[in-house]
Amino acid sequence: INADLVDCIVAMPTQLFYTTQIPVSLWFLAKNKKQKGKTLFIDARKLGTMVTRKLRELTDEDIKKIADTYNAFVDGTLEDEKGFCAVVTTQDIAKQDYILTPGRYVGIEEQEDDGEPFEEKMGRLISELSELFAKSHELETQIKERLGAIGYGL
């Protein structure tokens, strides 16, 4: 970092590879960076689509979004996007004890306020949860009865 070689770090989503489900990070290193003293962090963990139960693929749009973000950084026209990308100075990285996890710098994306007051929302959600619990007890009873009817009582 202090040698100013890290140009960009991209945190990729999980399940991109057949051999492992863990997430990976792409590090772009450059001896002669266009943006001296700055590093681009991209958090792409939410991109991609599951194509099987165990495999995720990036779409052409996902790849374009990452590439366009990097190109805008190189051109000096990139604006930080909360939850996705941030341009960080070497001094700010040093203040964070040189931790190079993109999520630390990009933050979390802003959630749109749905206009429902918190107390009302919690009351509604608790009510829905209570109904779901009641339904689950009914289903549990039905399952036990049917298993018992075929000789597999619990």
PDB file of C-alpha atoms in Angstrom:
ATOM      1  CA  ILE A   1       0.000   0.000   0.000  1.00  0.00           C
ATOM      2  CA  ASN A   2       2.683   2.485   0.973  1.00  0.00           C
ATOM      3  CA  ALA A   3       4.552   1.696  -2.251  1.00  0.00           C
ATOM      4  CA  ASP A   4       1.319   2.746  -4.054  1.00  0.00           C
ATOM      5  CA  LEU A   5       1.047  -0.473  -6.067  1.00  0.00           C
ATOM      6  CA  VAL A   6      -2.521  -1.512  -5.241  1.00  0.00           C
ATOM      7  CA  ASP A   7      -4.759   0.057  -7.874  1.00  0.00           C
ATOM      8  CA  CYS A   8      -8.039  -1.718  -7.156  1.00  0.00           C
ATOM      9  CA  ILE A   9      -9.519  -4.502  -5.026  1.00  0.00           C
ATOM     10  CA  VAL A  10     -12.790  -6.156  -6.049  1.00  0.00           C
ATOM     11  CA  ALA A  11     -14.643  -8.388  -3.574  1.00  0.00           C
ATOM     12  CA  MET A  12     -16.428 -10.990  -5.696  1.00  0.00           C
ATOM     13  CA  PRO A  13     -19.568 -12.940  -4.728  1.00  0.00           C
ATOM     14  CA  THR A  14     -19.482 -16.435  -3.281  1.00  0.00           C
ATOM     15  CA  GLN A  15     -19.973 -19.595  -5.356  1.00  0.00           C
ATOM     16  CA  LEU A  16     -18.307 -18.374  -8.551  1.00  0.00           C
ATOM     17  CA  PHE A  17     -16.111 -21.465  -8.799  1.00  0.00           C
ATOM     18  CA  TYR A  18     -16.965 -25.170  -8.854  1.00  0.00           C
ATOM     19  CA  THR A  19     -14.125 -26.058  -6.485  1.00  0.00           C
ATOM     20  CA  THR A  20     -14.926 -23.658  -3.653  1.00  0.00           C
ATOM     21  CA  GLN A  21     -17.873 -21.678  -2.353  1.00  0.00           C
ATOM     22  CA  ILE A  22     -15.808 -19.053  -0.554  1.00  0.00           C
ATOM     23  CA  PRO A  23     -15.639 -15.519  -1.907  1.00  0.00           C
ATOM     24  CA  VAL A  24     -12.525 -14.271  -3.646  1.00  0.00           C
ATOM     25  CA  SER A  25     -11.022 -10.841  -4.113  1.00  0.00           C
ATOM     26  CA  LEU A  26      -9.356  -9.594  -7.261  1.00  0.00           C
ATOM     27  CA  TRP A  27      -6.328  -7.374  -6.711  1.00  0.00           C
ATOM     28  CA  PHE A  28      -5.168  -5.118  -9.514  1.00  0.00           C
ATOM     29  CA  LEU A  29      -1.570  -3.998  -9.073  1.00  0.00           C
ATOM     30  CA  ALA A  30       0.159  -1.303 -11.106  1.00  0.00           C
ATOM     31  CA  LYS A  31       3.608   0.244 -10.881  1.00  0.00           C
ATOM     32  CA  ASN A  32       2.499   3.445 -12.590  1.00  0.00           C
ATOM     33  CA  LYS A  33      -1.057   4.120 -11.410  1.00  0.00           C
ATOM     34  CA  LYS A  34      -3.167   6.830 -13.025  1.00  0.00           C
ATOM     35  CA  GLN A  35      -4.654   7.769  -9.635  1.00  0.00           C
ATOM     36  CA  LYS A  36      -1.559   8.203  -7.476  1.00  0.00           C
ATOM     37  CA  GLY A  37      -2.088   7.725  -3.750  1.00  0.00           C
ATOM     38  CA  LYS A  38      -5.585   6.282  -4.231  1.00  0.00           C
ATOM     39  CA  THR A  39      -7.061   2.797  -4.318  1.00  0.00           C
ATOM     40  CA  LEU A  40     -10.443   1.781  -5.683  1.00  0.00           C
ATOM     41  CA  PHE A  41     -12.503  -0.641  -3.626  1.00  0.00           C
ATOM     42  CA  ILE A  42     -15.432  -2.418  -5.292  1.00  0.00           C
ATOM     43  CA  ASP A  43     -17.822  -4.619  -3.338  1.00  0.00           C
ATOM     44  CA  ALA A  44     -19.385  -6.860  -5.996  1.00  0.00           C
ATOM     45  CA  ARG A  45     -20.583  -9.525  -3.551  1.00  0.00           C
ATOM     46  CA  LYS A  46     -24.236  -8.861  -4.375  1.00  0.00           C
ATOM     47  CA  LEU A  47     -23.778  -9.251  -8.124  1.00  0.00           C
ATOM     48  CA  GLY A  48     -24.341 -12.398 -10.155  1.00  0.00           C
ATOM     49  CA  THR A  49     -27.144 -14.902 -10.526  1.00  0.00           C
ATOM     50  CA  MET A  50     -27.372 -18.440  -9.267  1.00  0.00           C
ATOM     51  CA  VAL A  51     -27.385 -20.829 -12.244  1.00  0.00           C
ATOM     52  CA  THR A  52     -27.478 -23.956 -10.108  1.00  0.00           C
ATOM     53  CA  ARG A  53     -27.876 -24.540  -6.406  1.00  0.00           C
ATOM     54  CA  LYS A  54     -24.109 -24.307  -5.986  1.00  0.00           C
ATOM     55  CA  LEU A  55     -22.886 -22.074  -8.808  1.00  0.00           C
ATOM     56  CA  ARG A  56     -23.222 -18.356  -9.433  1.00  0.00           C
ATOM     57  CA  GLU A  57     -22.368 -16.555 -12.662  1.00  0.00           C
ATOM     58  CA  LEU A  58     -21.783 -12.901 -13.338  1.00  0.00           C
ATOM     59  CA  THR A  59     -23.977 -11.529 -16.096  1.00  0.00           C
ATOM     60  CA  ASP A  60     -22.621  -9.377 -18.913  1.00  0.00           C
ATOM     61  CA  GLU A  61     -24.224  -6.391 -17.152  1.00  0.00           C
ATOM     62  CA  ASP A  62     -22.421  -7.255 -13.896  1.00  0.00           C
ATOM     63  CA  ILE A  63     -19.070  -7.468 -15.658  1.00  0.00           C
ATOM     64  CA  LYS A  64     -19.771  -4.208 -17.483  1.00  0.00           C
ATOM     65  CA  LYS A  65     -20.680  -2.470 -14.214  1.00  0.00           C
ATOM     66  CA  ILE A  66     -17.372  -3.518 -12.626  1.00  0.00           C
ATOM     67  CA  ALA A  67     -15.368  -2.588 -15.741  1.00  0.00           C
ATOM     68  CA  ASP A  68     -17.123   0.765 -16.144  1.00  0.00           C
ATOM     69  CA  THR A  69     -16.499   1.540 -12.476  1.00  0.00           C
ATOM     70  CA  TYR A  70     -12.802   0.779 -12.828  1.00  0.00           C
ATOM     71  CA  ASN A  71     -12.513   2.792 -16.060  1.00  0.00           C
ATOM     72  CA  ALA A  72     -14.236   5.789 -14.446  1.00  0.00           C
ATOM     73  CA  PHE A  73     -11.751   5.528 -11.560  1.00  0.00           C
ATOM     74  CA  VAL A  74      -8.800   5.500 -13.947  1.00  0.00           C
ATOM     75  CA  ASP A  75     -10.277   8.507 -15.789  1.00  0.00           C
ATOM     76  CA  GLY A  76     -10.770  10.344 -12.481  1.00  0.00           C
ATOM     77  CA  THR A  77     -14.532  10.679 -13.012  1.00  0.00           C
ATOM     78  CA  LEU A  78     -15.788   8.069 -10.546  1.00  0.00           C
ATOM     79  CA  GLU A  79     -18.104   9.084  -7.740  1.00  0.00           C
ATOM     80  CA  ASP A  80     -18.383   6.821  -4.690  1.00  0.00           C
ATOM     81  CA  GLU A  81     -21.509   4.667  -4.625  1.00  0.00           C
ATOM     82  CA  LYS A  82     -22.525   3.680  -1.120  1.00  0.00           C
ATOM     83  CA  GLY A  83     -22.530  -0.095  -0.811  1.00  0.00           C
ATOM     84  CA  PHE A  84     -20.676  -0.662  -4.099  1.00  0.00           C
ATOM     85  CA  CYS A  85     -17.516   1.390  -4.641  1.00  0.00           C
ATOM     86  CA  ALA A  86     -15.235   3.916  -2.987  1.00  0.00           C
ATOM     87  CA  VAL A  87     -11.981   5.654  -3.867  1.00  0.00           C
ATOM     88  CA  VAL A  88      -9.760   5.708  -0.794  1.00  0.00           C
ATOM     89  CA  THR A  89      -6.483   7.507  -0.163  1.00  0.00           C
ATOM     90  CA  THR A  90      -3.435   5.694   1.162  1.00  0.00           C
ATOM     91  CA  GLN A  91      -3.670   7.807   4.336  1.00  0.00           C
ATOM     92  CA  ASP A  92      -7.242   6.642   4.950  1.00  0.00           C
ATOM     93  CA  ILE A  93      -6.192   3.021   4.430  1.00  0.00           C
ATOM     94  CA  ALA A  94      -3.397   3.534   6.975  1.00  0.00           C
ATOM     95  CA  LYS A  95      -5.962   4.931   9.456  1.00  0.00           C
ATOM     96  CA  GLN A  96      -7.872   1.651   9.053  1.00  0.00           C
ATOM     97  CA  ASP A  97      -4.736  -0.347   9.999  1.00  0.00           C
ATOM     98  CA  TYR A  98      -4.205  -1.306   6.338  1.00  0.00           C
ATOM     99  CA  ILE A  99      -7.250  -3.566   6.267  1.00  0.00           C
ATOM    100  CA  LEU A 100      -8.080  -4.080   2.592  1.00  0.00           C
ATOM    101  CA  THR A 101     -11.634  -5.382   2.742  1.00  0.00           C
ATOM    102  CA  PRO A 102     -13.817  -3.405   0.300  1.00  0.00           C
ATOM    103  CA  GLY A 103     -16.868  -3.571   2.574  1.00  0.00           C
ATOM    104  CA  ARG A 104     -15.019  -1.501   5.171  1.00  0.00           C
ATOM    105  CA  TYR A 105     -14.681   1.416   2.762  1.00  0.00           C
ATOM    106  CA  VAL A 106     -17.813   1.259   0.604  1.00  0.00           C
ATOM    107  CA  GLY A 107     -20.179   0.974   3.566  1.00  0.00           C
ATOM    108  CA  ILE A 108     -23.708  -0.273   3.220  1.00  0.00           C
ATOM    109  CA  GLU A 109     -26.139   0.945   0.622  1.00  0.00           C
ATOM    110  CA  GLU A 110     -28.819   3.327   1.750  1.00  0.00           C
ATOM    111  CA  GLN A 111     -32.184   1.714   2.307  1.00  0.00           C
ATOM    112  CA  GLU A 112     -35.216   3.549   1.013  1.00  0.00           C
ATOM    113  CA  ASP A 113     -37.597   4.613   3.739  1.00  0.00           C
ATOM    114  CA  ASP A 114     -40.936   2.937   3.116  1.00  0.00           C
ATOM    115  CA  GLY A 115     -42.756   5.630   5.096  1.00  0.00           C
ATOM    116  CA  GLU A 116     -44.159   3.178   7.637  1.00  0.00           C
ATOM    117  CA  PRO A 117     -43.352   4.280  11.209  1.00  0.00           C
ATOM    118  CA  PHE A 118     -41.113   1.838  13.086  1.00  0.00           C
ATOM    119  CA  GLU A 119     -43.641   1.004  15.834  1.00  0.00           C
ATOM    120  CA  GLU A 120     -46.368   0.242  13.280  1.00  0.00           C
ATOM    121  CA  LYS A 121     -44.005  -1.875  11.194  1.00  0.00           C
ATOM    122  CA  MET A 122     -42.851  -3.881  14.228  1.00  0.00           C
ATOM    123  CA  GLY A 123     -46.452  -4.423  15.324  1.00  0.00           C
ATOM    124  CA  ARG A 124     -47.395  -5.640  11.852  1.00  0.00           C
ATOM    125  CA  LEU A 125     -44.344  -7.916  11.585  1.00  0.00           C
ATOM    126  CA  ILE A 126     -44.911  -9.415  15.056  1.00  0.00           C
ATOM    127  CA  SER A 127     -48.531 -10.098  14.107  1.00  0.00           C
ATOM    128  CA  GLU A 128     -47.464 -11.794  10.860  1.00  0.00           C
ATOM    129  CA  LEU A 129     -44.870 -13.843  12.732  1.00  0.00           C
ATOM    130  CA  SER A 130     -47.470 -14.946  15.266  1.00  0.00           C
ATOM    131  CA  GLU A 131     -49.766 -16.099  12.445  1.00  0.00           C
ATOM    132  CA  LEU A 132     -46.892 -18.013  10.821  1.00  0.00           C
ATOM    133  CA  PHE A 133     -46.053 -19.725  14.125  1.00  0.00           C
ATOM    134  CA  ALA A 134     -49.710 -20.778  14.537  1.00  0.00           C
ATOM    135  CA  LYS A 135     -49.785 -22.123  10.971  1.00  0.00           C
ATOM    136  CA  SER A 136     -46.542 -24.047  11.554  1.00  0.00           C
ATOM    137  CA  HIS A 137     -48.068 -25.730  14.630  1.00  0.00           C
ATOM    138  CA  GLU A 138     -51.127 -26.748  12.580  1.00  0.00           C
ATOM    139  CA  LEU A 139     -48.900 -28.192   9.856  1.00  0.00           C
ATOM    140  CA  GLU A 140     -46.764 -30.017  12.414  1.00  0.00           C
ATOM    141  CA  THR A 141     -49.893 -31.641  13.865  1.00  0.00           C
ATOM    142  CA  GLN A 142     -51.087 -32.695  10.395  1.00  0.00           C
ATOM    143  CA  ILE A 143     -47.695 -34.185   9.532  1.00  0.00           C
ATOM    144  CA  LYS A 144     -47.584 -36.171  12.787  1.00  0.00           C
ATOM    145  CA  GLU A 145     -51.129 -37.478  12.182  1.00  0.00           C
ATOM    146  CA  ARG A 146     -50.343 -38.575   8.631  1.00  0.00           C
ATOM    147  CA  LEU A 147     -47.073 -40.221   9.629  1.00  0.00           C
ATOM    148  CA  GLY A 148     -48.906 -42.031  12.428  1.00  0.00           C
ATOM    149  CA  ALA A 149     -51.577 -43.211   9.985  1.00  0.00           C
ATOM    150  CA  ILE A 150     -48.960 -45.000   7.905  1.00  0.00           C
ATOM    151  CA  GLY A 151     -47.169 -46.468  10.906  1.00  0.00           C
ATOM    152  CA  TYR A 152     -44.395 -43.911  11.398  1.00  0.00           C
ATOM    153  CA  GLY A 153     -45.527 -42.010  14.470  1.00  0.00           C
ATOM    154  CA  LEU A 154     -43.231 -39.546  16.164  1.00  0.00           C
TER     155      LEU A 154
END
